[in-house]
């Protein structure tokens, strides 16, 4: 029997099928004419994670999600969802729930009527299940109200309820918090966290870095159609040399002392007339403090500088864009 091939004619990697990642892609690509919307994307989404998929406008997030949900065919590479190659994802049935476009509901019908109608399209669904999902998304009390009277946040939650009806193992959401006010965002954040606590894997694209930092166990940053960083959120933010702020009597002297220290080199800058910030790979705050004190600097306060996902993201994307500029002219890709 001939070896099975993917849409680009490459042999299908059987290991992808046995994989226990919720989503795995290898060299996943989508071209629209000369535009490389997704360009060799390697992504691994562990089961049980709440995974944030980040990237600038035009980076290829939606196109990736459309390939994962079977709306768009890849032009090259492989992707598997719950161990099933995307080309054969019909066999997944209700194991994957997705909210990719704005959810469309009949405004004159209630949440209950909308859900019953949509659920009936994919087979008989127990009334109890609809009640359960409405309770999960916190809409029980308003389930009989016309959806036309719902806020944007309530509609988003109803969209998630709809995706939850068949008890999926994986939920794929394209910008679930976009356009929501802070209350709406908090509602969606709490809902996603509790779903993840119940064992669901959730993969979502987002521009809300603070939200993602608070809720997502894992993140990937995509730029120009490729993954430029991915991993466990806390680990990624801790991975880079963390900075420490020192309140000192003489910042000028502090900078001199730090610059004159034995290697490894210490990066330091004045933050204001009393504070310097320093960081060095392999040197912790206590060691930097000792160097300052030995150099005759009086230190009155030591504070670790927490790296935010925003600073990590901005740095990662700008490095990727600079790197790409170095190879400009060789790529026909458009977008960020
Ligand atoms: P955003 O954050 O703005 O939603 P994104 O990361 O989701 O952006 P995509 O929508 O995947 O990015 O788009 C990636 C690139 O592919 C962009 O340059 C976009 O213009 C292009 N693109 C997407 N869909 C099509 C299409 N149907 N035809 C032609 N080009 C497309």
PDB file of C-alpha atoms and ligand atoms in Angstrom, residues 32 35 37 55-64 175 207 333-335, ligand 1:
ATOM      1  CA  UNK A  32      -2.513  33.009  -0.819  1.00  0.00           C
ATOM      2  CA  UNK A  35       1.373  35.992   0.380  1.00  0.00           C
ATOM      3  CA  UNK A  37      -0.038  33.814   5.519  1.00  0.00           C
ATOM      4  CA  UNK A  55       1.004  37.775  17.409  1.00  0.00           C
ATOM      5  CA  UNK A  56       0.692  41.107  15.640  1.00  0.00           C
ATOM      6  CA  UNK A  57      -2.047  41.835  13.087  1.00  0.00           C
ATOM      7  CA  UNK A  58      -1.505  39.767   9.984  1.00  0.00           C
ATOM      8  CA  UNK A  59       0.891  37.341  11.711  1.00  0.00           C
ATOM      9  CA  UNK A  60      -1.181  34.332  10.637  1.00  0.00           C
ATOM     10  CA  UNK A  61      -3.180  33.475  13.766  1.00  0.00           C
ATOM     11  CA  UNK A  62      -6.611  33.339  12.166  1.00  0.00           C
ATOM     12  CA  UNK A  63      -5.306  31.444   9.159  1.00  0.00           C
ATOM     13  CA  UNK A  64      -3.732  28.878  11.503  1.00  0.00           C
ATOM     14  CA  UNK A 175     -10.135  36.270  19.964  1.00  0.00           C
ATOM     15  CA  UNK A 207      -4.242  40.547  21.569  1.00  0.00           C
ATOM     16  CA  UNK A 333       5.683  37.211   2.522  1.00  0.00           C
ATOM     17  CA  UNK A 334       3.321  40.000   3.472  1.00  0.00           C
ATOM     18  CA  UNK A 335       2.108  40.906   6.941  1.00  0.00           C
TER      19      UNK A 335
HETATM   20  P1  LIG B   1      -5.222  39.724  13.112  1.00  0.00           P
HETATM   21  O1  LIG B   1      -4.541  39.797  14.416  1.00  0.00           O
HETATM   22  O2  LIG B   1      -5.305  41.050  12.423  1.00  0.00           O
HETATM   23  O3  LIG B   1      -6.523  38.976  13.133  1.00  0.00           O
HETATM   24  P2  LIG B   1      -3.906  37.345  12.053  1.00  0.00           P
HETATM   25  O4  LIG B   1      -2.672  37.054  12.812  1.00  0.00           O
HETATM   26  O5  LIG B   1      -5.114  36.558  12.381  1.00  0.00           O
HETATM   27  O6  LIG B   1      -4.214  38.891  12.121  1.00  0.00           O
HETATM   28  P3  LIG B   1      -4.342  36.382   9.371  1.00  0.00           P
HETATM   29  O7  LIG B   1      -5.757  36.888   9.292  1.00  0.00           O
HETATM   30  O8  LIG B   1      -4.156  34.931   9.526  1.00  0.00           O
HETATM   31  O9  LIG B   1      -3.545  37.146  10.490  1.00  0.00           O
HETATM   32  O10 LIG B   1      -3.606  36.874   8.053  1.00  0.00           O
HETATM   33  C1  LIG B   1      -2.255  36.545   7.738  1.00  0.00           C
HETATM   34  C2  LIG B   1      -1.899  37.133   6.375  1.00  0.00           C
HETATM   35  O11 LIG B   1      -2.605  36.440   5.357  1.00  0.00           O
HETATM   36  C3  LIG B   1      -2.248  38.595   6.199  1.00  0.00           C
HETATM   37  O12 LIG B   1      -1.257  39.210   5.392  1.00  0.00           O
HETATM   38  C4  LIG B   1      -3.570  38.536   5.473  1.00  0.00           C
HETATM   39  O13 LIG B   1      -3.767  39.702   4.688  1.00  0.00           O
HETATM   40  C5  LIG B   1      -3.379  37.315   4.596  1.00  0.00           C
HETATM   41  N1  LIG B   1      -4.657  36.637   4.307  1.00  0.00           N
HETATM   42  C6  LIG B   1      -5.484  36.054   5.212  1.00  0.00           C
HETATM   43  N2  LIG B   1      -6.560  35.519   4.598  1.00  0.00           N
HETATM   44  C7  LIG B   1      -6.415  35.760   3.275  1.00  0.00           C
HETATM   45  C8  LIG B   1      -7.186  35.455   2.102  1.00  0.00           C
HETATM   46  N3  LIG B   1      -8.333  34.797   2.189  1.00  0.00           N
HETATM   47  N4  LIG B   1      -6.704  35.883   0.916  1.00  0.00           N
HETATM   48  C9  LIG B   1      -5.546  36.552   0.811  1.00  0.00           C
HETATM   49  N5  LIG B   1      -4.756  36.868   1.867  1.00  0.00           N
HETATM   50  C10 LIG B   1      -5.175  36.493   3.084  1.00  0.00           C
END
